[in-house]
């Protein structure tokens, strides 16, 4: 199969900086990661490997120089980037989100992983326990991690004499590479384990139960200590950060600890007053609408908002009034309304429509001022 140009794979110009290479890789790797493309796993896995291979070359100064000069032939013997190890893949995509500083200081510590969780408003307000599935690697239970078929064992690699590294000449460069025969392990397994195909580890999912505290909001995160990527050689594992996103609700909108909702009121109740049932997250409550209620009036229902996750007070529910114009009137209703309208004495009826009155007075003064200049 003809290989695509590495720059083309990452959609980059030939003069792209290392930073741009990294950024392009991160974006594409997120997009094509097999775990994010469950419906189309095989295609995305192939694509992912292609992206990863291009990144490995273009992000390495020496390899990139060799590639720029010789193209793909520079790597044909060395097999650079082939057989991407899944532990790297998880690290690249999920880890490395919280900056490199920490990783460099504690280089053996496993990477932190981020998990994005969507919650309904009800779940966020009341709290909930959710199960999440996290990709992970486990020691193979058939070969106990050796990679060799049970009953057989691994032999010293003759290509690298068990060191795992070889020196390769690439044009003018001598580059140390993982041994192409044993892929850096120093050992060769003659008969591969059927389950893990010699990797010693198998990809699997672990299910974790996450307790989401009541009052959590978009942008908050829950830390699962030690549940991140396995540390190297028995050192500390990373953490998982569950990043919360609260989904839009069709009635309520949250603003801090307060909830807002819109309540439509028919114009008879708005004029004469009455009682209405309004929804809250804790059930229905009765709201008394006073006579002469206008659109935009806000009724505050105490303590029907959200209790802060940080132990603060319970917020309120703010009901925003919208007076609704009646529709689909029958002839009789129209006639009644006409009579009613006439009783008001036109649009500027002083007594009955204070807002129209002051508006029309304002308009009159505006034009008077213009013509008197
Ligand atoms: Zn070797
Ligand atoms: Zn195995």
Coordinates of N, CA and C in Angstrom, one line a residue, residues 117 119-121 123-125 212-222 242-247 253-259 306-310:
X117 N -18.1 14.0 31.4 CA -19.4 13.4 31.8 C -20.5 14.4 31.6
X119 N -24.3 15.5 32.5 CA -25.3 15.3 33.5 C -26.6 16.1 33.2
X120 N -27.7 15.5 33.5 CA -28.9 16.4 33.4 C -28.9 17.3 34.6
X121 N -29.7 18.4 34.5 CA -29.8 19.3 35.6 C -30.2 18.7 36.9
X123 N -29.8 15.6 37.8 CA -28.7 14.8 38.4 C -27.7 15.7 39.1
X124 N -27.4 16.8 38.5 CA -26.4 17.7 39.0 C -26.9 18.4 40.3
X125 N -28.2 18.7 40.4 CA -28.7 19.3 41.6 C -28.9 18.4 42.7
X212 N -21.2 11.6 42.3 CA -21.3 13.0 42.0 C -22.0 13.7 43.1
X213 N -21.4 14.7 43.8 CA -22.1 15.4 44.9 C -23.2 16.3 44.4
X214 N -24.2 16.5 45.2 CA -25.3 17.4 44.9 C -24.8 18.8 44.7
X215 N -25.3 19.5 43.7 CA -25.0 20.9 43.5 C -23.8 21.1 42.5
X216 N -23.3 20.1 42.0 CA -22.2 20.2 41.0 C -22.6 21.0 39.8
X217 N -21.7 21.7 39.1 CA -22.1 22.5 38.0 C -21.1 22.3 36.8
X218 N -21.4 22.8 35.7 CA -20.5 22.7 34.5 C -19.2 23.3 34.9
X219 N -18.1 22.6 34.5 CA -16.8 23.2 34.8 C -16.2 22.6 36.1
X220 N -17.0 22.0 37.0 CA -16.5 21.3 38.1 C -15.9 20.0 37.7
X221 N -14.9 19.5 38.5 CA -14.4 18.2 38.2 C -14.3 17.3 39.5
X222 N -14.4 16.0 39.2 CA -14.4 15.1 40.4 C -13.1 14.3 40.1
X242 N -12.9 13.6 36.3 CA -14.2 13.6 35.6 C -14.7 15.0 35.5
X243 N -14.7 15.4 34.2 CA -15.0 16.8 33.9 C -16.5 16.9 33.7
X244 N -17.2 17.8 34.4 CA -18.7 17.8 34.4 C -19.2 18.8 33.4
X245 N -20.2 18.4 32.7 CA -20.9 19.3 31.8 C -22.4 19.1 32.0
X246 N -23.1 20.1 32.4 CA -24.5 20.0 32.7 C -25.3 20.3 31.4
X247 N -26.2 19.4 31.0 CA -26.9 19.6 29.7 C -28.0 20.6 29.9
X253 N -33.1 27.2 33.8 CA -31.7 27.6 33.5 C -31.0 28.0 34.8
X254 N -29.8 27.5 34.9 CA -29.1 27.7 36.2 C -28.2 28.9 36.0
X255 N -28.1 29.7 37.1 CA -27.2 30.8 37.2 C -26.7 30.8 38.6
X256 N -25.5 30.3 38.8 CA -25.0 30.1 40.2 C -25.9 29.2 40.9
X257 N -26.4 29.6 42.1 CA -27.3 28.8 42.8 C -28.7 29.0 42.6
X258 N -29.0 30.0 41.7 CA -30.4 30.3 41.4 C -30.8 29.6 40.1
X259 N -32.1 29.3 40.0 CA -32.7 28.7 38.8 C -33.6 29.8 38.2
X306 N -30.7 25.9 43.8 CA -29.7 24.8 44.0 C -28.9 25.1 45.2
X307 N -28.6 24.0 46.0 CA -27.7 24.1 47.1 C -26.3 24.0 46.6
X308 N -25.5 24.9 47.0 CA -24.1 24.9 46.4 C -23.3 23.7 46.9
X309 N -22.5 23.2 46.0 CA -21.6 22.1 46.3 C -20.6 22.4 47.4
X310 N -20.3 23.7 47.5 CA -19.3 24.2 48.5 C -20.0 24.6 49.8

